[in-house]
Amino acid sequence: MNVNTNSNKNNHKKNIEKIYAWLMKSYGPQGWWPVLNHKGKKPNITGNLRGYHPKDYSYPRNSNQGFEICVGAILTQNTAWKNVEKALINLKAAKVLSPRKLIQLGDKELKELIRPAGYYNQKAGYLLTFTEFFLSLKGKVPARGEVLNCKGIGDETADSMLLYAYSQLEFVVDAYTRRIFSNLGFIKHDEKYMIIKELFETYVERDVFIYQEYHALIVEHAKRYYSKKPYRINDPLNKIL
DNA sequence: AACCAGGACGTGA
DNA sequence: TCACGTCATGGT
């Protein structure tokens, strides 16, 4: 029994490509992952929802920027980016937004700096654990399983780190992805993370920059049409499939 | 003034 | 495995 034409697998590839094309045409390149400039500020070139360097895929440009992306990935768990930004700017201003400096920091100081990002007691511990791991890599690209072994890093955070900090071909799935694509009929609303990840990794062109943009575009679109219930209402994507 | 945000973990069925 | 409570600040 198949009441939804969108769940026809023969159309998945076309539809998922069509959605990407529509999102890109509508919103343009997103410039993810956001990275602060050398002054420790948010570059003044974008709207508040976009990344900091649209069309520029040369990030991260050094190890510290990669580390910054990982820190942001942990801090943004269930947290608005605006609050994460405050925490990152605090860390940058205190000149501790690098792995060596961060592990030297006292527990109380670290918590105070990341406080705006919320859950600061937990996240402080997660950051220290991850930082030790990051240093142990000595620049090597970690395996997904290794990243997942760090307490506080689950599927989405691991994939975010791998895709945006390490330029690995890992599709990032978040609550927004689940919302949009379940409402469009591709998946169940409570579908497992890995099933959704595999859906995209099967049908999206296997290109790191496209993975980076697709996830960012999904977030941008969801913020406009799926941030408050009832979801799906007025979603223009309903009409293009 | 509730509700939500670019989740993950611990616990007890 | 799964449902549910917990963690916390700041914007709307």
Coordinates of C-alpha atoms (C1' of nucleotides) in Angstrom, one line a residue:
Chain A
M1 CA 0.0 0.0 0.0
N2 CA 1.5 3.2 -1.2
V3 CA -0.5 6.3 -0.8
N4 CA 2.3 8.7 -1.4
T5 CA 3.9 9.0 -4.8
N6 CA 7.0 10.5 -3.3
S7 CA 7.9 7.2 -1.7
N8 CA 8.3 5.6 -5.1
K9 CA 12.0 4.7 -5.0
N10 CA 12.4 5.1 -8.7
N11 CA 11.7 8.8 -8.1
H12 CA 13.9 9.2 -5.0
K13 CA 17.0 10.2 -6.9
K14 CA 15.2 12.6 -9.1
N15 CA 13.2 14.2 -6.3
I16 CA 16.1 14.5 -4.0
E17 CA 18.1 16.2 -6.7
K18 CA 15.2 18.4 -7.6
I19 CA 14.9 19.5 -4.0
Y20 CA 18.6 20.3 -3.9
A21 CA 18.3 22.3 -7.1
W22 CA 15.3 24.2 -5.8
L23 CA 16.9 25.0 -2.5
M24 CA 20.1 26.2 -4.1
K25 CA 18.2 28.3 -6.6
S26 CA 16.1 29.8 -3.8
Y27 CA 18.7 30.4 -1.1
G28 CA 22.1 30.3 -2.8
P29 CA 25.3 28.8 -1.4
Q30 CA 25.2 28.9 2.4
G31 CA 28.9 29.1 3.3
W32 CA 28.9 26.5 6.0
W33 CA 30.5 25.7 8.4
P34 CA 30.6 29.2 9.9
V35 CA 34.2 30.1 10.9
L36 CA 35.2 33.3 12.8
N37 CA 37.7 35.6 11.1
H38 CA 41.1 36.2 12.5
K39 CA 39.8 39.0 14.7
G40 CA 37.5 36.5 16.3
K41 CA 34.4 38.1 14.9
K42 CA 31.6 37.1 12.7
P43 CA 32.5 38.4 9.2
N44 CA 30.0 41.1 8.3
I45 CA 29.1 39.7 4.9
T46 CA 26.0 37.6 5.5
G47 CA 22.5 37.5 6.8
N48 CA 22.0 36.0 10.2
L49 CA 21.0 32.6 8.9
R50 CA 23.7 32.1 6.4
G51 CA 27.3 31.0 6.9
Y52 CA 30.2 33.3 6.8
H53 CA 31.9 32.4 3.5
P54 CA 29.3 31.5 0.8
K55 CA 30.9 30.0 -2.4
D56 CA 34.2 29.6 -0.6
Y57 CA 35.0 26.0 -0.1
S58 CA 38.5 26.4 1.1
Y59 CA 37.6 25.9 4.8
P60 CA 39.0 24.9 7.2
R61 CA 42.3 26.6 6.2
N62 CA 44.3 25.3 9.1
S63 CA 44.1 23.0 12.1
N64 CA 42.7 25.6 14.4
Q65 CA 39.8 26.3 12.1
G66 CA 39.1 22.6 11.9
F67 CA 39.2 22.5 15.7
E68 CA 36.9 25.6 15.9
I69 CA 34.4 23.8 13.7
C70 CA 34.4 20.7 16.0
V71 CA 34.0 22.9 19.0
G72 CA 31.0 24.6 17.3
A73 CA 29.6 21.2 16.4
I74 CA 29.5 20.2 20.1
L75 CA 28.3 23.5 21.3
T76 CA 25.4 23.7 18.9
Q77 CA 23.8 20.5 20.1
N78 CA 20.1 21.4 20.6
T79 CA 21.1 25.0 20.7
A80 CA 20.6 28.1 18.5
W81 CA 23.7 29.0 16.6
K82 CA 23.4 32.6 17.8
N83 CA 24.2 31.4 21.3
V84 CA 27.0 29.2 20.1
E85 CA 28.4 32.2 18.3
K86 CA 28.6 34.1 21.6
A87 CA 30.5 31.2 23.2
L88 CA 32.9 30.9 20.3
I89 CA 33.6 34.7 20.4
N90 CA 34.2 34.4 24.1
L91 CA 36.7 31.6 23.6
K92 CA 38.4 33.5 20.7
A93 CA 38.6 36.7 22.8
A94 CA 40.2 34.7 25.6
K95 CA 42.7 33.3 23.1
V96 CA 41.8 29.7 24.0
L97 CA 40.1 28.6 20.8
S98 CA 42.9 26.1 20.1
P99 CA 43.3 22.5 21.4
R100 CA 46.5 23.2 23.4
K101 CA 45.1 26.3 25.1
L102 CA 41.7 24.7 25.7
I103 CA 42.9 21.7 27.7
Q104 CA 45.0 24.0 29.9
L105 CA 42.0 26.0 30.8
G106 CA 40.4 25.5 34.2
D107 CA 37.1 23.8 34.4
K108 CA 35.4 26.8 35.9
E109 CA 36.8 29.3 33.3
L110 CA 35.8 27.0 30.4
K111 CA 32.3 26.7 31.7
E112 CA 32.0 30.5 32.1
L113 CA 33.2 31.1 28.6
I114 CA 30.8 28.6 26.9
R115 CA 27.9 29.5 29.2
P116 CA 25.9 31.3 26.5
A117 CA 25.7 28.0 24.5
G118 CA 23.7 26.3 27.3
Y119 CA 24.3 22.9 28.9
Y120 CA 27.6 24.3 29.8
N121 CA 28.4 21.8 32.6
Q122 CA 28.0 18.8 30.2
K123 CA 29.5 20.5 27.2
A124 CA 32.6 21.6 29.1
G125 CA 33.4 17.9 29.8
Y126 CA 32.6 16.9 26.2
L127 CA 34.9 19.6 24.9
L128 CA 37.8 18.5 27.1
T129 CA 37.3 14.8 26.1
F130 CA 37.1 15.6 22.5
T131 CA 40.1 18.0 22.6
E132 CA 42.3 15.2 24.0
F133 CA 41.2 13.0 21.2
F134 CA 41.7 15.7 18.6
L135 CA 45.3 16.2 19.8
S136 CA 45.9 12.5 19.8
L137 CA 45.1 12.4 16.1
K138 CA 48.1 14.6 15.3
G139 CA 46.4 15.9 12.2
K140 CA 45.1 12.6 11.0
V141 CA 41.6 12.2 9.8
P142 CA 39.6 10.2 12.4
A143 CA 37.4 7.2 11.6
R144 CA 33.7 7.8 12.2
G145 CA 33.7 5.2 14.9
E146 CA 36.5 6.9 16.8
V147 CA 34.7 10.2 16.9
L148 CA 31.6 8.4 18.1
N149 CA 33.6 6.9 21.0
C150 CA 34.0 10.4 22.5
K151 CA 31.4 10.9 25.1
G152 CA 29.0 13.6 24.0
I153 CA 29.4 13.1 20.3
G154 CA 26.6 11.2 18.6
D155 CA 25.8 10.6 15.0
E156 CA 25.0 14.1 13.9
T157 CA 27.9 15.8 15.7
A158 CA 30.3 13.2 14.4
D159 CA 29.1 13.6 10.8
S160 CA 29.2 17.4 11.1
M161 CA 32.8 17.3 12.2
L162 CA 33.8 14.8 9.5
L163 CA 32.0 16.7 6.7
Y164 CA 32.9 20.3 7.6
A165 CA 36.1 20.0 9.6
Y166 CA 37.6 17.0 7.8
S167 CA 36.0 17.3 4.3
Q168 CA 34.9 13.6 4.5
L169 CA 31.9 12.3 2.5
E170 CA 29.4 12.0 5.4
F171 CA 25.9 13.3 5.0
V172 CA 24.7 15.1 8.1
V173 CA 21.1 14.4 9.3
D174 CA 19.5 16.6 11.8
A175 CA 16.0 17.1 13.3
Y176 CA 15.2 19.5 10.4
T177 CA 16.1 16.9 7.8
R178 CA 13.9 14.4 9.5
R179 CA 11.0 17.0 9.6
I180 CA 11.2 18.1 6.0
F181 CA 11.7 14.7 4.4
S182 CA 9.1 12.9 6.6
N183 CA 6.6 15.6 5.8
L184 CA 7.4 15.2 2.1
G185 CA 6.8 11.5 2.4
F186 CA 10.4 10.1 2.0
I187 CA 10.7 8.6 5.5
K188 CA 8.9 8.0 8.7
H189 CA 8.9 10.8 11.1
D190 CA 10.8 8.6 13.6
E191 CA 13.1 6.9 11.1
K192 CA 16.5 5.9 12.4
Y193 CA 19.4 8.2 11.8
M194 CA 21.5 5.8 9.8
I195 CA 18.6 4.9 7.5
I196 CA 18.1 8.6 6.7
K197 CA 21.8 9.1 6.2
E198 CA 21.9 6.1 3.8
L199 CA 19.0 7.5 1.8
F200 CA 20.9 10.7 1.1
E201 CA 24.2 8.9 0.5
T202 CA 22.5 6.7 -2.0
Y203 CA 20.8 9.4 -4.0
V204 CA 22.8 12.5 -3.7
E205 CA 25.8 13.0 -5.9
R206 CA 28.9 11.9 -3.9
D207 CA 30.6 15.2 -3.6
V208 CA 31.7 16.8 -0.4
F209 CA 30.8 20.3 -1.3
I210 CA 27.3 19.2 -2.4
Y211 CA 26.9 17.4 0.9
Q212 CA 28.0 20.5 2.8
E213 CA 25.6 22.7 0.9
Y214 CA 22.7 20.3 1.0
H215 CA 22.7 20.0 4.8
A216 CA 23.1 23.8 5.2
L217 CA 20.3 24.5 2.7
I218 CA 18.0 22.0 4.6
V219 CA 18.6 24.0 7.8
E220 CA 17.9 27.3 6.1
H221 CA 14.7 26.0 4.5
A222 CA 13.5 24.4 7.8
K223 CA 14.1 27.6 9.7
R224 CA 11.6 29.2 7.3
Y225 CA 8.9 26.6 7.0
Y226 CA 9.4 24.0 9.8
S227 CA 10.3 25.9 12.9
K228 CA 6.9 25.9 14.4
K229 CA 3.9 23.6 14.3
P230 CA 2.1 22.7 12.3
Y231 CA 5.0 21.8 10.0
R232 CA 4.7 21.5 6.2
I233 CA 2.1 24.3 5.9
N234 CA 3.0 26.5 3.0
D235 CA 6.2 24.6 2.2
P236 CA 6.9 25.4 -1.4
L237 CA 8.6 22.1 -1.8
N238 CA 5.2 20.4 -1.8
K239 CA 4.5 21.9 -5.2
I240 CA 7.7 21.0 -7.0
L241 CA 7.7 17.3 -6.6
Chain B
dA1 C1' 5.3 34.0 28.9
dA2 C1' 5.6 29.7 26.8
dC3 C1' 8.2 27.6 23.3
dC4 C1' 12.1 26.4 20.7
dA5 C1' 17.0 25.8 19.2
dG6 C1' 21.9 22.8 13.6
dG7 C1' 21.4 16.5 20.4
dA8 C1' 23.3 13.1 23.4
dC9 C1' 23.2 10.4 27.6
dG10 C1' 21.4 7.6 31.5
dT11 C1' 17.9 5.0 33.2
dG12 C1' 14.3 1.5 33.6
dA13 C1' 11.2 -1.2 31.3
Chain C
dT1 C1' 15.8 -1.8 21.7
dC2 C1' 12.8 2.1 23.3
dA3 C1' 10.5 5.7 25.7
dC4 C1' 11.3 9.3 28.7
dG5 C1' 13.7 12.6 31.8
dT6 C1' 17.7 15.7 32.0
dC7 C1' 20.8 19.2 30.7
dA8 C1' 20.5 25.5 30.2
dT9 C1' 20.9 29.8 27.9
dG10 C1' 18.8 33.3 25.0
dG11 C1' 15.7 34.8 21.2
dT12 C1' 10.8 35.4 19.7

